[in-house]
Coordinates of C-alpha atoms (C1' of nucleotides) in Angstrom, one line a residue:
Chain F
M670 CA 2.8 77.9 -35.7
K671 CA 2.9 75.5 -32.8
Q672 CA 1.8 72.4 -34.6
F673 CA 4.4 69.9 -33.9
P674 CA 5.3 69.8 -30.2
F675 CA 7.1 66.5 -30.7
A676 CA 9.5 67.8 -33.3
K677 CA 10.7 70.5 -31.1
P678 CA 13.3 70.4 -28.3
L679 CA 12.6 67.6 -25.9
M680 CA 12.4 67.4 -22.2
H681 CA 10.6 65.0 -20.1
S682 CA 6.8 65.4 -20.1
S683 CA 6.6 65.8 -16.4
N684 CA 8.8 68.9 -16.7
H685 CA 6.8 70.3 -19.6
P686 CA 3.3 71.3 -18.8
D687 CA 2.5 72.1 -22.4
L688 CA 2.9 68.5 -23.2
A689 CA 0.9 67.2 -20.4
P690 CA -2.4 66.9 -22.3
F691 CA -0.6 64.7 -24.8
F692 CA 0.3 62.2 -22.1
S693 CA -3.2 61.3 -21.1
F694 CA -3.8 58.2 -23.1
G695 CA -4.4 54.7 -21.9
I696 CA -3.1 51.8 -23.9
S697 CA -4.7 48.4 -23.7
V698 CA -4.0 45.1 -25.4
D699 CA -6.7 42.8 -26.6
C700 CA -5.9 39.3 -27.7
V701 CA -8.1 37.1 -29.9
V702 CA -7.3 33.5 -28.9
F703 CA -8.0 30.8 -31.4
G704 CA -8.3 27.1 -30.8
Y705 CA -9.4 24.0 -32.6
D706 CA -11.1 21.1 -31.0
G707 CA -11.0 18.7 -34.0
V708 CA -14.4 19.9 -35.3
D709 CA -14.7 23.7 -34.9
V710 CA -12.4 26.6 -34.9
K711 CA -13.1 28.4 -31.6
V712 CA -12.2 31.6 -30.0
L713 CA -11.8 32.4 -26.3
V714 CA -14.3 35.0 -25.1
I715 CA -15.1 36.3 -21.6
E716 CA -18.4 37.6 -20.5
R717 CA -18.4 41.0 -19.1
G718 CA -19.7 41.2 -15.5
A719 CA -20.2 45.0 -15.4
D720 CA -21.4 47.9 -17.4
P721 CA -20.9 49.1 -19.9
Y722 CA -21.7 46.1 -22.1
M723 CA -22.6 44.0 -19.1
G724 CA -23.3 40.4 -20.2
Y725 CA -21.8 41.0 -23.6
Q726 CA -18.9 38.9 -24.8
A727 CA -15.6 40.5 -25.0
I728 CA -12.1 39.7 -26.2
P729 CA -9.7 39.2 -23.2
G730 CA -7.4 42.1 -22.7
D731 CA -6.2 44.6 -20.1
L732 CA -4.6 48.0 -19.7
V733 CA -0.9 48.1 -20.3
H734 CA 1.0 49.1 -17.2
P735 CA 3.3 52.1 -17.3
Q736 CA 6.4 50.1 -17.1
E737 CA 5.4 47.2 -19.3
D738 CA 5.7 46.8 -23.0
A739 CA 2.8 45.7 -25.1
V740 CA 3.9 42.2 -25.8
S741 CA 4.6 41.5 -22.1
A742 CA 1.2 42.8 -21.2
T743 CA -0.4 40.5 -23.7
Q744 CA 1.7 37.5 -22.5
R745 CA 0.6 38.4 -19.0
V746 CA -3.1 38.4 -19.9
L747 CA -2.6 35.1 -21.7
R748 CA -0.8 33.5 -18.9
D749 CA -3.4 34.5 -16.3
L750 CA -6.2 33.5 -18.7
T751 CA -4.9 30.2 -20.0
G752 CA -2.0 29.2 -17.8
L753 CA 0.1 29.0 -20.9
E754 CA 3.3 30.7 -21.9
N755 CA 5.2 30.7 -25.2
I756 CA 2.2 30.5 -27.4
Y757 CA 2.0 31.9 -30.9
L758 CA 1.4 35.6 -30.8
E759 CA 1.1 38.1 -33.6
Q760 CA 0.3 41.8 -33.5
L761 CA -2.8 42.5 -35.6
Y762 CA -3.8 46.1 -35.7
T763 CA -4.1 49.1 -33.4
F764 CA -7.5 50.6 -32.9
A765 CA -7.2 54.2 -31.8
G766 CA -10.6 55.8 -32.4
V767 CA -11.4 58.7 -30.1
D768 CA -14.6 57.4 -28.6
R769 CA -14.0 53.7 -28.5
H770 CA -14.0 53.5 -24.7
P771 CA -16.0 55.3 -22.1
L772 CA -13.3 55.0 -19.5
G773 CA -11.2 57.6 -21.2
R774 CA -9.0 57.8 -24.3
V775 CA -7.8 54.3 -24.8
A776 CA -6.0 52.9 -27.8
T777 CA -5.9 49.2 -28.0
I778 CA -3.2 47.1 -29.6
A779 CA -4.9 44.0 -30.9
Y780 CA -3.1 40.7 -31.1
F781 CA -4.1 37.2 -32.0
S782 CA -2.9 34.0 -30.6
L783 CA -3.0 30.4 -31.5
L784 CA -2.9 27.5 -29.0
K785 CA -3.4 23.8 -28.7
I786 CA -6.8 23.7 -27.1
G787 CA -5.9 20.6 -25.2
D788 CA -3.2 22.5 -23.3
Y789 CA -5.6 25.1 -22.2
N790 CA -6.0 25.2 -18.4
P791 CA -9.6 26.3 -17.8
K792 CA -9.0 28.0 -14.4
P793 CA -5.5 29.3 -13.8
S794 CA -6.8 32.5 -12.2
S795 CA -10.0 33.8 -10.7
W796 CA -10.4 36.0 -13.7
A797 CA -10.9 33.3 -16.2
T798 CA -13.9 31.7 -14.6
D799 CA -16.2 33.2 -17.1
A800 CA -14.0 32.5 -20.1
Q801 CA -15.3 30.1 -22.6
W802 CA -14.5 28.7 -26.1
M803 CA -17.0 29.8 -28.7
P804 CA -17.2 28.4 -32.2
I805 CA -16.4 31.3 -34.4
Q806 CA -19.7 31.1 -36.4
E807 CA -21.7 31.6 -33.2
L808 CA -20.2 34.9 -32.1
G809 CA -22.9 37.5 -31.9
E810 CA -22.6 41.1 -30.8
M811 CA -19.6 41.9 -28.7
A812 CA -18.6 44.7 -26.3
F813 CA -16.9 47.9 -27.5
D814 CA -15.5 47.4 -31.0
H815 CA -14.5 43.8 -30.3
K816 CA -16.5 42.3 -33.1
E817 CA -14.5 44.4 -35.5
I818 CA -11.3 43.3 -33.9
F819 CA -12.4 39.7 -34.1
D820 CA -13.3 40.0 -37.8
A821 CA -9.9 41.5 -38.5
A822 CA -8.2 38.7 -36.6
L823 CA -10.1 36.0 -38.5
L824 CA -9.2 37.5 -41.8
R825 CA -5.6 37.7 -40.8
L826 CA -5.5 34.2 -39.6
Q827 CA -7.1 32.9 -42.8
H828 CA -4.4 34.7 -44.7
R829 CA -1.6 33.7 -42.4
V830 CA -2.5 30.0 -42.4
R831 CA -2.1 29.9 -46.2
N832 CA 1.4 31.5 -46.2
Q833 CA 3.0 30.3 -43.1
P834 CA 2.9 27.0 -41.3
V835 CA 1.0 28.3 -38.3
G836 CA -1.9 25.8 -38.6
F837 CA 0.2 23.4 -36.5
E838 CA -0.1 25.7 -33.5
L839 CA -3.7 24.8 -33.3
L840 CA -3.2 21.0 -33.5
P841 CA -1.9 18.6 -30.9
E842 CA 1.8 17.8 -31.2
E843 CA 0.9 14.6 -33.0
F844 CA -1.8 14.6 -35.6
T845 CA -2.9 12.8 -38.8
L846 CA -3.0 14.2 -42.2
A847 CA -6.8 14.0 -42.1
D848 CA -6.8 16.2 -38.9
L849 CA -4.6 18.8 -40.7
Q850 CA -6.8 18.7 -43.8
H851 CA -10.0 19.2 -41.8
L852 CA -8.5 22.1 -39.9
Y853 CA -7.7 23.8 -43.1
E854 CA -11.0 23.1 -44.6
T855 CA -13.0 24.5 -41.7
L856 CA -10.7 27.5 -41.3
L857 CA -10.8 28.4 -44.9
N858 CA -14.3 27.1 -45.6
T859 CA -13.2 25.1 -48.6
Q860 CA -12.7 21.5 -49.6
F861 CA -9.4 19.9 -50.7
D862 CA -8.9 16.7 -52.6
K863 CA -7.5 14.2 -50.1
A864 CA -4.8 12.7 -52.3
N865 CA -3.6 16.0 -53.6
F866 CA -3.5 17.5 -50.2
R867 CA -1.4 14.7 -48.9
K868 CA 1.0 15.0 -51.8
K869 CA 1.4 18.7 -51.4
I870 CA 1.9 18.7 -47.7
L871 CA 4.3 15.8 -47.7
A872 CA 6.3 17.2 -50.6
M873 CA 7.2 20.2 -48.4
D874 CA 9.1 17.9 -46.2
L875 CA 8.0 19.7 -43.0
L876 CA 6.4 16.8 -41.3
V877 CA 8.1 13.9 -39.7
P878 CA 6.2 10.7 -39.8
L879 CA 6.1 9.0 -36.5
D880 CA 6.1 5.2 -35.8
K881 CA 2.8 5.7 -34.2
L882 CA -0.8 5.2 -35.3
Q883 CA -4.1 6.6 -34.2
N884 CA -5.8 4.4 -31.7
A885 CA -9.4 3.9 -30.6
V886 CA -10.7 4.3 -34.1
R887 CA -12.9 1.6 -35.7
H888 CA -11.0 1.5 -39.0
R889 CA -7.5 1.4 -40.1
P890 CA -5.6 3.9 -38.0
A891 CA -3.9 6.7 -39.7
R892 CA -0.3 7.5 -39.2
L893 CA 0.6 10.3 -36.8
Y894 CA 2.9 13.1 -37.9
Q895 CA 4.7 15.9 -36.2
F896 CA 5.6 19.4 -37.5
D897 CA 9.4 19.9 -37.7
A898 CA 9.9 23.6 -36.8
A899 CA 13.6 23.4 -37.1
R900 CA 13.3 22.0 -40.6
Y901 CA 11.1 24.9 -41.5
E902 CA 13.6 27.4 -40.3
E903 CA 16.2 25.6 -42.4
L904 CA 14.2 25.7 -45.5
S905 CA 13.1 29.3 -45.0
K906 CA 16.6 30.5 -45.0
R907 CA 17.1 28.8 -48.3
G908 CA 14.2 30.7 -49.8
F909 CA 11.4 28.1 -49.2
H910 CA 8.0 29.7 -49.0
F911 CA 5.1 27.8 -47.4
E912 CA 1.9 28.1 -49.5
L913 CA -1.5 26.6 -48.9
Chain S
M919 CA -6.2 39.8 -6.7
K920 CA -6.3 43.1 -8.3
Q921 CA -4.7 42.4 -11.6
F922 CA -7.2 43.5 -14.2
P923 CA -8.4 47.0 -13.5
F924 CA -9.8 47.3 -16.9
A925 CA -12.1 44.3 -16.5
K926 CA -13.7 45.7 -13.4
P927 CA -16.5 48.2 -13.1
L928 CA -15.8 51.3 -15.1
M929 CA -16.0 55.0 -14.4
H930 CA -14.2 57.7 -16.1
S931 CA -10.4 57.7 -15.5
S932 CA -10.5 61.3 -14.2
N933 CA -12.8 60.1 -11.3
H934 CA -10.8 57.1 -10.5
P935 CA -7.4 57.9 -9.0
D936 CA -6.4 54.2 -9.0
L937 CA -6.5 54.3 -12.8
A938 CA -4.6 57.5 -13.2
P939 CA -1.2 55.9 -13.6
F940 CA -2.6 53.9 -16.5
F941 CA -3.6 57.1 -18.4
S942 CA -0.1 58.5 -18.7
F943 CA 0.9 57.4 -22.2
G944 CA 1.6 59.5 -25.2
I945 CA 0.7 58.1 -28.6
S946 CA 2.5 59.2 -31.7
V947 CA 2.2 58.4 -35.3
D948 CA 5.1 58.0 -37.6
C949 CA 4.7 57.6 -41.3
V950 CA 7.2 56.2 -43.8
V951 CA 6.5 58.0 -47.0
F952 CA 7.7 56.3 -50.2
G953 CA 8.1 57.8 -53.6
Y954 CA 9.6 56.8 -56.9
D955 CA 11.4 59.2 -59.3
G956 CA 11.8 56.9 -62.2
V957 CA 15.1 55.6 -61.0
D958 CA 15.2 55.1 -57.3
V959 CA 12.6 54.2 -54.7
K960 CA 12.9 57.0 -52.1
V961 CA 11.7 57.8 -48.7
L962 CA 10.9 61.1 -47.2
V963 CA 13.1 61.8 -44.1
I964 CA 13.5 64.9 -41.9
E965 CA 16.6 65.9 -40.2
R966 CA 16.2 66.4 -36.4
G967 CA 17.2 69.9 -35.3
A968 CA 17.4 69.2 -31.6
D969 CA 18.6 66.6 -29.2
P970 CA 18.2 63.8 -28.7
Y971 CA 19.4 62.5 -32.0
M972 CA 20.2 66.0 -33.2
G973 CA 21.3 65.8 -36.8
Y974 CA 20.0 62.3 -37.3
Q975 CA 17.4 61.4 -39.9
A976 CA 14.0 60.6 -38.7
I977 CA 10.6 59.5 -40.0
P978 CA 8.1 62.3 -40.0
G979 CA 5.5 62.0 -37.2
D980 CA 3.9 63.7 -34.3
L981 CA 2.0 63.2 -31.1
V982 CA -1.6 62.4 -31.5
H983 CA -3.8 65.0 -30.0
P984 CA -6.3 64.0 -27.2
Q985 CA -9.3 64.5 -29.5
E986 CA -7.8 63.1 -32.6
D987 CA -7.8 59.6 -34.0
A988 CA -4.7 58.1 -35.3
V989 CA -5.5 58.1 -39.0
S990 CA -6.4 61.8 -38.8
A991 CA -3.2 62.6 -37.0
T992 CA -1.3 60.8 -39.7
Q993 CA -3.2 62.6 -42.4
R994 CA -2.5 65.9 -40.7
V995 CA 1.2 65.2 -40.6
L996 CA 1.2 64.2 -44.2
R997 CA -0.8 67.3 -45.3
D998 CA 1.6 69.6 -43.4
L999 CA 4.6 67.8 -44.7
T1000 CA 3.7 67.3 -48.4
G1001 CA 0.7 69.5 -49.1
L1002 CA -1.2 66.4 -50.2
E1003 CA -4.4 64.7 -49.1
N1004 CA -6.0 61.4 -50.1
I1005 CA -2.8 59.5 -50.5
Y1006 CA -2.4 55.8 -49.9
L1007 CA -2.0 55.1 -46.2
E1008 CA -1.7 51.8 -44.5
Q1009 CA -1.1 51.0 -40.8
L1010 CA 2.1 49.1 -40.4
Y1011 CA 2.8 48.2 -36.8
T1012 CA 2.7 49.7 -33.3
F1013 CA 5.9 50.0 -31.5
A1014 CA 5.3 50.2 -27.7
G1015 CA 8.6 49.5 -26.0
V1016 CA 9.1 51.0 -22.6
D1017 CA 12.1 53.0 -23.3
R1018 CA 11.8 53.9 -26.9
H1019 CA 11.5 57.7 -26.2
P1020 CA 13.1 59.9 -23.6
L1021 CA 10.2 62.3 -23.5
G1022 CA 8.1 59.8 -21.6
R1023 CA 6.2 56.7 -22.3
V1024 CA 5.3 57.0 -26.0
A1025 CA 3.8 54.3 -28.1
T1026 CA 4.0 55.0 -31.8
I1027 CA 1.6 53.7 -34.4
A1028 CA 3.6 53.4 -37.6
Y1029 CA 2.1 53.9 -41.0
F1030 CA 3.4 53.9 -44.5
S1031 CA 2.3 55.9 -47.4
L1032 CA 2.8 55.9 -51.1
L1033 CA 2.6 59.0 -53.3
K1034 CA 3.4 60.3 -56.7
I1035 CA 6.6 62.1 -56.2
G1036 CA 5.8 64.7 -58.8
D1037 CA 2.8 65.8 -56.8
Y1038 CA 4.9 66.5 -53.7
N1039 CA 5.0 70.1 -52.7
P1040 CA 8.4 70.7 -51.2
K1041 CA 7.4 73.6 -48.8
P1042 CA 3.8 73.5 -47.7
S1043 CA 4.7 74.4 -44.1
S1044 CA 7.6 75.7 -42.1
W1045 CA 8.2 72.3 -40.7
A1046 CA 9.1 70.6 -43.9
T1047 CA 12.1 72.8 -44.8
D1048 CA 14.4 70.0 -43.7
A1049 CA 12.5 67.2 -45.3
Q1050 CA 14.2 65.4 -48.2
W1051 CA 13.9 62.4 -50.4
M1052 CA 16.5 59.8 -49.7
P1053 CA 17.1 56.7 -51.9
I1054 CA 16.3 53.8 -49.6
Q1055 CA 19.7 52.2 -50.0
E1056 CA 21.4 55.3 -48.6
L1057 CA 19.6 55.4 -45.3
G1058 CA 22.0 55.2 -42.5
E1059 CA 21.4 55.4 -38.8
M1060 CA 18.2 57.0 -37.8
A1061 CA 16.8 58.6 -34.6
F1062 CA 15.0 56.5 -32.0
D1063 CA 13.9 53.1 -33.4
H1064 CA 13.1 54.7 -36.8
K1065 CA 15.4 52.4 -38.7
E1066 CA 13.5 49.4 -37.4
I1067 CA 10.3 51.1 -38.4
F1068 CA 11.6 51.8 -41.9
D1069 CA 12.8 48.2 -42.3
A1070 CA 9.4 46.9 -41.4
A1071 CA 7.8 49.3 -43.8
L1072 CA 10.0 48.3 -46.7
L1073 CA 9.3 44.6 -46.1
R1074 CA 5.6 45.3 -45.9
L1075 CA 5.7 47.3 -49.1
Q1076 CA 7.6 44.6 -51.0
H1077 CA 5.0 42.2 -49.9
R1078 CA 2.1 44.5 -50.6
V1079 CA 3.2 45.4 -54.0
R1080 CA 3.1 41.8 -55.1
N1081 CA -0.4 41.1 -53.9
Q1082 CA -2.2 44.4 -54.5
P1083 CA -2.0 46.9 -57.3
V1084 CA -0.5 49.6 -55.1
G1085 CA 2.6 50.2 -57.3
F1086 CA 0.5 52.6 -59.3
E1087 CA 0.4 54.9 -56.3
L1088 CA 4.0 55.6 -56.9
L1089 CA 3.8 56.3 -60.6
P1090 CA 2.4 59.3 -62.4
E1091 CA -1.2 59.0 -63.7
E1092 CA 0.1 58.0 -67.1
F1093 CA 3.0 55.7 -67.5
T1094 CA 4.6 53.2 -69.8
L1095 CA 4.9 49.5 -69.2
A1096 CA 8.6 49.9 -69.0
D1097 CA 8.1 52.4 -66.2
L1098 CA 6.0 50.0 -64.4
Q1099 CA 8.4 47.1 -64.9
H1100 CA 11.4 49.2 -63.7
L1101 CA 9.5 50.2 -60.6
Y1102 CA 8.9 46.6 -59.7
E1103 CA 12.4 45.6 -60.5
T1104 CA 14.0 48.2 -58.3
L1105 CA 11.5 47.7 -55.5
L1106 CA 11.8 43.9 -55.4
N1107 CA 15.4 43.8 -56.5
T1108 CA 14.8 41.4 -59.3
Q1109 CA 14.6 41.2 -63.1
F1110 CA 11.6 40.4 -65.2
D1111 CA 11.4 39.2 -68.8
K1112 CA 10.0 42.1 -70.7
A1113 CA 7.6 40.2 -73.0
N1114 CA 6.3 38.0 -70.2
F1115 CA 5.9 41.0 -67.9
R1116 CA 3.8 42.8 -70.5
K1117 CA 1.7 39.8 -71.1
K1118 CA 1.0 39.2 -67.5
I1119 CA 0.1 42.8 -66.6
L1120 CA -2.1 43.3 -69.7
A1121 CA -3.9 40.0 -69.2
M1122 CA -5.1 41.4 -65.9
D1123 CA -7.1 44.0 -67.7
L1124 CA -6.4 46.6 -65.1
L1125 CA -4.7 49.1 -67.4
V1126 CA -6.4 51.3 -69.9
P1127 CA -4.2 52.1 -73.0
L1128 CA -4.3 55.7 -73.8
D1129 CA -4.1 57.3 -77.3
K1130 CA -1.0 59.0 -76.1
L1131 CA 2.7 58.2 -76.5
Q1132 CA 5.8 59.1 -74.6
N1133 CA 7.4 62.3 -76.0
A1134 CA 10.9 63.6 -75.9
V1135 CA 12.5 60.3 -76.3
R1136 CA 15.0 59.6 -79.0
H1137 CA 13.5 56.3 -80.1
R1138 CA 10.0 54.9 -80.8
P1139 CA 7.8 56.3 -78.0
A1140 CA 6.1 53.8 -75.8
R1141 CA 2.3 53.9 -75.3
L1142 CA 1.0 55.4 -72.1
Y1143 CA -1.3 53.5 -69.8
Q1144 CA -3.5 54.4 -66.9
F1145 CA -4.5 52.3 -63.9
D1146 CA -8.2 51.6 -63.8
A1147 CA -9.1 51.6 -60.1
A1148 CA -12.8 51.1 -60.7
R1149 CA -12.1 48.1 -62.8
Y1150 CA -10.0 46.7 -60.0
E1151 CA -12.8 47.1 -57.6
E1152 CA -15.1 45.3 -60.0
L1153 CA -12.8 42.4 -60.5
S1154 CA -12.0 42.1 -56.8
K1155 CA -15.6 41.6 -56.0
R1156 CA -15.7 38.7 -58.4
G1157 CA -12.7 37.0 -56.7
F1158 CA -9.9 38.4 -58.8
H1159 CA -6.6 38.5 -56.9
F1160 CA -3.7 40.6 -58.1
E1161 CA -0.4 38.7 -58.0
L1162 CA 3.0 39.9 -59.0
Chain W
dG552 C1' 18.4 55.7 -94.4
dT553 C1' 20.3 54.4 -89.9
dT554 C1' 19.8 53.7 -85.1
dG555 C1' 17.6 52.4 -80.9
dT556 C1' 13.9 50.8 -78.6
dT557 C1' 9.1 49.6 -78.4
dT558 C1' 5.5 46.9 -79.7
dT559 C1' 3.5 42.7 -81.1
dA560 C1' 3.2 38.0 -82.0
dG561 C1' 4.7 34.2 -81.5
dT562 C1' 7.2 29.1 -80.1
dA563 C1' 8.8 25.6 -76.9
dC564 C1' 9.7 23.7 -72.6
dT565 C1' 8.8 23.0 -67.8
dT566 C1' 6.2 23.1 -63.7
dT567 C1' 2.1 23.0 -61.1
dA568 C1' -2.7 22.4 -60.0
dG569 C1' -6.7 19.7 -60.2
dA570 C1' -9.6 15.9 -60.9
dC571 C1' -9.9 11.3 -60.7
dC572 C1' -9.0 6.2 -60.1
dA573 C1' -7.6 1.8 -58.2
dT574 C1' -5.3 -1.1 -55.1
dT575 C1' -3.7 -2.5 -50.8
dA576 C1' -3.5 -2.2 -45.6
dC577 C1' -5.5 -3.0 -41.4
dA578 C1' -8.4 -2.6 -36.9
dT579 C1' -12.9 -3.4 -35.6
dT580 C1' -17.2 -5.7 -35.7
dC581 C1' -20.1 -9.4 -36.8
Chain U
dG366 C1' -12.7 -15.5 -40.7
dA367 C1' -15.4 -12.5 -43.5
dA368 C1' -17.4 -8.0 -44.0
dT369 C1' -16.8 -3.1 -43.3
dG370 C1' -14.9 1.3 -43.4
dT371 C1' -11.4 4.3 -44.0
dA372 C1' -6.2 5.1 -44.6
dA373 C1' -2.4 4.6 -47.4
dT374 C1' -0.2 4.5 -51.7
dG375 C1' 0.8 5.2 -56.3
dG376 C1' -0.6 6.4 -59.8
dT377 C1' -2.9 8.9 -64.7
dC378 C1' -4.5 12.7 -67.4
dT379 C1' -5.6 17.4 -68.5
dA380 C1' -5.5 22.2 -68.1
dA381 C1' -3.2 26.2 -66.8
dA382 C1' 0.7 28.9 -65.7
dG383 C1' 5.4 30.2 -65.6
dT384 C1' 9.9 30.7 -68.1
dA385 C1' 13.0 31.4 -71.7
dC386 C1' 13.6 32.7 -76.0
dT387 C1' 13.0 34.5 -81.0
dA388 C1' 11.8 37.5 -84.6
dA389 C1' 9.8 41.0 -87.1
dA390 C1' 7.3 45.4 -87.6
dA391 C1' 6.7 50.3 -86.0
dC392 C1' 8.4 54.7 -85.5
dA393 C1' 10.8 59.1 -83.6
dA394 C1' 15.2 61.0 -83.7
dC395 C1' 19.4 61.7 -85.8

DNA sequence: GTTGTTTTAGTACTTTAGACCATTACATTC
DNA sequence: GAATGTAATGGTCTAAAGTACTAAAACAAC
């Protein structure tokens, strides 16, 4: 009963022809990149220049190199695509269907990433020329199973943003409470009472009020705040749990 | 700048020698199987019979076959290991470090699974002879990065059990409220007030009280209940959210 | 009948969420 | 300098939920 090759004595695959067929997979990473421009939540998509799915929108990604781990591969893709490093990155789900890719057997590890859209460098590499920000409502059909991946990413983000202070990753360093509230409202597709939202957020003691105000607005300028990541770490250790 | 082979025109990997090195990965699945015997939360571990990590405990798993998707592979492992089908299964995380396995480059898709320990068939296949239930506190070192996988699975389970009614997957079909409470208490390492726990659970209207009582107890027998999965589906559609 | 535990039905207190209101502050525009 | 528009601030009130605790009735086993 030769059902579990992997549980049996091990040698390197290259010395073990029986195992060769098991080492024929490609692994890719795909990363759903979210941004927020003050009005819409957007996602970074590329347009495919070749078949299959020529002209379709796709989530940026690439094959993982043989000597590269998955997170590094994703960071590489993100760096080449956006010019940015050290942005929020979270593993989402691995899609490993048999026929999901015509190139061969490719399992993709999907990630999603949050970045400050203002930091985005539109042309850090030749590859990114056809990358563009799309409002998430306007996404249509996508290449491969990328729509499915996007849907999973959005669901995850909506959940994550309620339970961890990751919304700030999408805002500029300095933002007003109205900015924050509007982000949450568009992302979660709900409405919050302004006064209650203020109270709740400020009560968490995660924001440092700056001695700065909005400018170039034609009404009383709102105060600018900054997220205090160190403070959050502190509070987390003491059992604090971010909610809503 | 040939950095993104995958974004370029596609042909099958077997006709494209440049891509061959990218199709050299093995993919495995590993599944953390949880059970509950009325006292302890346990996990099903196998003892490795060969190097590396001979004698160490490991999480059951296997290489994914070239024509098999990951969920099917996991179900196959579980069937061979436990004799069971249709048990709760959730993808956990994919571990894709470069050197996590001496056999070659293997990425593992980790799952976790919940089953009614009484349904477990101890010897459905030759492979499972050295499988055993271990209380989760007694796990020591494990093979490969399996301890890390287990830790992630436990954290996920503790989270999942609070937000979705999956605890019932670990209990027999018919159980008492005290059984349920004790499961939650051991799993989450907390204590609940008995009266309040009853009220909260019953108020959800997810349990059907049976006309049956415990037997073979030397005190007043408790009523048996059954989880109503269909009812949960119903309520979920209407926006109900299980909590605690 | 005694024992041990479940079941059931409470009470009381505290906390949180949610809806709502009113006043003051202040840059811009007229 | 007044009007305008929105932010900031500090509330109130109510409903709902969580927490802690009490007490009595039910019932199998001994």
